[in-house]
Amino acid sequence: EVQLVQSGAEVKKPGESLKISCEGSGYRISSFWIGWVRQMPGKGLEWMGIIYPGDSDTRYSPSFQGQVTISADKSISTAYLQWSSLKASDTAMYYCARGTTLDGFDIWGQGTMVTVSS
Amino acid sequence: EVVMTQSPASLSVSPGERATLSCRASQSASTTLAWYQQKPGQPPRLLIYGASTRATGIPARFSGSGSETEFTLTISSLQSEDFAVYYCQQYNNWPWTFGQGTKVEIK
């Protein structure tokens, strides 16, 4: 079964750093894009960025460029989303999803809730 | 970036009725357009890709059409499990972008 399994919920303070993960299984991770999508409470989906683990080609939305870092370790079939200094406004659900230029995002992770509060 | 605009923002429909959702792109997306369904507490689910191809396991009552800048998702006869929020997304240009969503509610 093809699936993406994300790391668990996080509660952090403003200014702290964080790295969340997304592990793929049931397929060859190096052959597909993995993207990250933010959903703030009660709001819509926002495309943050995407990485191709095969060659680490990474694209960011201008809205998130410089705010987060996307990386991947294909040897363990895992992609990451990280922040160096969290803000309260980073409080959201974060989804990873498998992407292709054929069909967009066909497989989604279960989501990681990040809460940033003092 | 390509701005995706969905209309209406919300739609009240009775079970068994037809629902028509629209999505407009600010520049051509060719047919690289996907529709997703999201229910409360769940991740989105891919319904349609390539503007008109149903994803695996998606019922035939869901259909997509359109190209370039105008796209439509039609649900031919709404079932109780179809009440949800629907998003369109273009994946023709970086960054890939989502519409703001259309909420389909029970009338």
Coordinates of C-alpha atoms in Angstrom, one line a residue:
Chain A
E1 CA 0.0 0.0 0.0
V2 CA 1.3 3.4 -1.0
Q3 CA 1.2 5.8 2.0
L4 CA 2.7 8.8 3.6
V5 CA 3.1 8.8 7.4
Q6 CA 3.8 12.1 9.1
S7 CA 5.3 12.8 12.5
G8 CA 3.1 13.6 15.5
A9 CA 1.6 16.8 16.7
E10 CA 4.0 19.5 18.1
V11 CA 3.5 22.3 20.7
K12 CA 6.2 24.9 20.6
K13 CA 7.0 28.4 21.8
P14 CA 7.7 31.4 19.6
G15 CA 11.3 31.5 18.5
E16 CA 11.8 27.8 18.8
S17 CA 12.9 25.6 15.9
L18 CA 11.1 22.6 14.5
K19 CA 11.5 19.9 11.9
I20 CA 8.5 17.7 11.0
S21 CA 8.8 14.6 8.8
C22 CA 6.9 12.6 6.2
E23 CA 7.9 9.0 5.4
G24 CA 6.8 7.4 2.2
S25 CA 6.3 3.7 1.8
G26 CA 5.0 1.3 -0.9
Y27 CA 6.7 3.2 -3.7
R28 CA 10.0 4.6 -4.8
I29 CA 10.3 8.0 -3.2
S30 CA 13.0 9.2 -5.5
S31 CA 10.7 9.0 -8.5
F32 CA 7.9 11.4 -7.2
W33 CA 7.7 14.9 -5.8
I34 CA 6.7 15.4 -2.2
G35 CA 4.9 18.7 -1.4
W36 CA 3.9 20.5 1.7
V37 CA 0.6 22.2 2.2
R38 CA -0.5 24.4 5.1
Q39 CA -4.0 24.7 6.4
M40 CA -4.6 27.3 9.1
P41 CA -7.5 26.7 11.5
G42 CA -10.8 27.0 9.6
K43 CA -9.0 28.1 6.4
G44 CA -8.2 26.7 3.0
L45 CA -5.2 24.9 1.5
E46 CA -2.0 26.8 0.8
W47 CA 0.8 25.2 -1.3
M48 CA 4.1 25.8 0.4
G49 CA 6.7 24.1 -1.6
I50 CA 7.8 20.8 -3.1
I51 CA 10.9 18.6 -3.4
Y52 CA 12.0 15.9 -5.8
P53 CA 14.0 13.5 -3.6
G54 CA 15.7 11.9 -6.6
D55 CA 17.8 15.0 -7.2
S56 CA 16.7 17.4 -4.3
D57 CA 15.2 19.9 -6.8
T58 CA 13.1 22.1 -4.6
R59 CA 10.5 24.8 -5.4
Y60 CA 8.9 27.2 -3.0
S61 CA 5.9 29.4 -3.1
P62 CA 7.0 33.1 -2.8
S63 CA 4.8 33.3 0.3
F64 CA 6.9 30.7 2.1
Q65 CA 10.4 31.2 0.5
G66 CA 12.8 32.1 3.3
Q67 CA 10.3 31.2 6.0
V68 CA 10.7 27.4 5.9
T69 CA 13.2 24.8 4.5
I70 CA 12.1 21.7 2.7
S71 CA 14.6 18.8 2.5
A72 CA 14.6 15.0 1.9
D73 CA 16.6 11.9 2.7
K74 CA 15.9 9.4 0.0
S75 CA 17.9 6.7 1.8
I76 CA 15.1 6.6 4.4
S77 CA 12.3 7.7 2.1
T78 CA 11.6 10.8 4.2
A79 CA 10.9 14.4 3.5
Y80 CA 11.1 17.2 6.0
L81 CA 9.7 20.7 6.6
Q82 CA 11.6 22.9 9.1
W83 CA 11.4 26.3 10.7
S84 CA 14.4 28.0 12.4
S85 CA 12.2 30.4 14.4
L86 CA 8.5 29.7 14.8
K87 CA 5.9 32.4 15.1
A88 CA 2.4 32.1 16.5
S89 CA 1.1 32.6 13.0
D90 CA 2.7 29.2 12.0
T91 CA 0.0 27.5 14.0
A92 CA -1.6 25.2 11.5
M93 CA -2.1 21.7 10.2
Y94 CA 0.7 20.7 7.8
Y95 CA 0.1 18.0 5.2
C96 CA 2.6 16.3 3.0
A97 CA 1.5 14.9 -0.3
R98 CA 2.9 12.9 -3.2
G99 CA 3.0 14.9 -6.4
T100 CA 3.3 14.3 -10.1
T101 CA 3.0 16.5 -13.1
L102 CA 0.4 14.0 -14.3
D103 CA -2.1 14.2 -11.5
G104 CA -1.1 16.7 -8.9
F105 CA -1.2 15.3 -5.4
D106 CA -2.5 11.8 -5.4
I107 CA -1.5 10.6 -2.0
W108 CA -1.7 12.6 1.2
G109 CA -0.3 12.2 4.7
Q110 CA -2.5 12.3 7.7
G111 CA -1.3 15.8 8.7
T112 CA 0.8 17.2 11.5
M113 CA -0.7 19.8 13.8
V114 CA 1.8 22.5 14.9
T115 CA 0.8 24.8 17.7
V116 CA 3.0 27.8 18.5
S117 CA 2.0 29.5 21.7
S118 CA 3.8 31.2 24.6
Chain B
E1 CA 1.9 33.0 -9.7
V2 CA -1.4 31.7 -11.1
V3 CA -4.3 32.8 -9.0
M4 CA -7.2 30.3 -8.8
T5 CA -10.6 31.6 -8.0
Q6 CA -13.5 29.3 -7.1
S7 CA -17.2 30.1 -7.1
P8 CA -19.4 30.1 -5.3
A9 CA -17.8 30.2 -1.9
S10 CA -20.6 28.0 -0.6
L11 CA -23.5 26.0 -2.2
S12 CA -26.6 24.6 -0.5
V13 CA -27.9 21.6 -2.3
S14 CA -30.5 18.9 -1.5
P15 CA -29.5 15.2 -1.6
G16 CA -30.1 13.8 -5.1
E17 CA -29.6 17.2 -6.8
R18 CA -26.9 18.3 -9.1
A19 CA -24.0 20.6 -7.9
T20 CA -21.8 22.6 -10.3
L21 CA -18.6 24.2 -8.9
S22 CA -16.4 26.6 -10.9
C23 CA -12.8 27.3 -10.9
R24 CA -11.0 30.1 -12.9
A25 CA -7.3 30.5 -13.4
S26 CA -5.7 33.9 -13.9
Q27 CA -3.6 32.5 -16.7
S28 CA -3.7 29.3 -18.7
A29 CA -3.4 26.0 -16.7
S30 CA -3.8 23.9 -19.9
T31 CA -5.6 20.8 -18.5
T32 CA -3.2 20.4 -15.5
L33 CA -6.0 21.0 -13.1
A34 CA -7.0 18.8 -10.1
W35 CA -10.0 18.8 -7.8
Y36 CA -9.8 17.6 -4.2
Q37 CA -12.5 16.9 -1.6
Q38 CA -11.9 17.5 2.1
K39 CA -14.1 16.5 4.9
P40 CA -13.7 17.8 8.5
G41 CA -10.7 16.3 10.3
Q42 CA -9.4 14.5 7.2
P43 CA -6.7 15.3 4.7
P44 CA -7.8 16.2 1.2
R45 CA -8.6 13.4 -1.3
L46 CA -7.8 13.6 -5.0
L47 CA -11.0 13.4 -7.1
I48 CA -10.1 14.6 -10.6
Y49 CA -6.8 15.2 -12.4
G50 CA -6.0 16.3 -15.9
A51 CA -9.2 18.4 -15.6
S52 CA -11.5 15.5 -16.4
T53 CA -10.0 12.1 -15.3
R54 CA -11.4 10.6 -12.2
A55 CA -8.9 9.3 -9.7
T56 CA -8.9 5.7 -8.6
G57 CA -12.0 4.7 -6.8
I58 CA -13.9 8.0 -7.4
P59 CA -17.6 7.4 -8.3
A60 CA -18.9 8.3 -11.7
R61 CA -21.2 10.9 -10.3
F62 CA -18.1 13.2 -10.1
S63 CA -17.0 14.7 -13.4
G64 CA -14.7 17.4 -14.4
S65 CA -14.4 19.6 -17.5
G66 CA -12.7 22.6 -18.9
S67 CA -9.3 23.8 -20.1
E68 CA -7.0 26.8 -20.1
T69 CA -8.7 29.2 -17.6
E70 CA -12.2 27.8 -17.0
F71 CA -12.9 24.6 -15.2
T72 CA -16.0 22.9 -13.7
L73 CA -16.6 20.1 -11.2
T74 CA -20.1 18.5 -11.4
I75 CA -21.6 16.2 -8.9
S76 CA -24.5 14.7 -10.7
S77 CA -26.6 13.5 -7.8
L78 CA -25.4 14.5 -4.4
Q79 CA -25.1 11.8 -1.8
S80 CA -24.8 12.4 2.0
E81 CA -21.1 11.6 1.9
D82 CA -20.4 14.3 -0.7
F83 CA -21.1 17.3 1.6
A84 CA -17.6 18.7 2.0
V85 CA -15.2 21.4 0.9
Y86 CA -13.9 21.2 -2.7
Y87 CA -10.6 22.7 -3.9
C88 CA -9.2 23.1 -7.3
Q89 CA -5.5 23.2 -8.0
Q90 CA -3.4 24.0 -11.0
Y91 CA -0.1 22.2 -11.4
N92 CA 1.0 23.6 -14.8
N93 CA 3.2 26.4 -13.4
W94 CA 5.4 26.8 -10.3
P95 CA 4.2 27.4 -7.7
W96 CA 1.3 25.1 -7.9
T97 CA -1.7 26.9 -6.4
F98 CA -5.1 26.1 -4.9
G99 CA -8.4 27.9 -5.1
Q100 CA -9.9 29.1 -1.9
G101 CA -12.5 26.3 -1.8
T102 CA -16.2 25.8 -2.2
K103 CA -18.2 24.4 0.7
V104 CA -21.1 22.1 -0.4
E105 CA -23.7 22.1 2.4
I106 CA -27.0 20.2 2.9
K107 CA -30.1 22.3 2.0

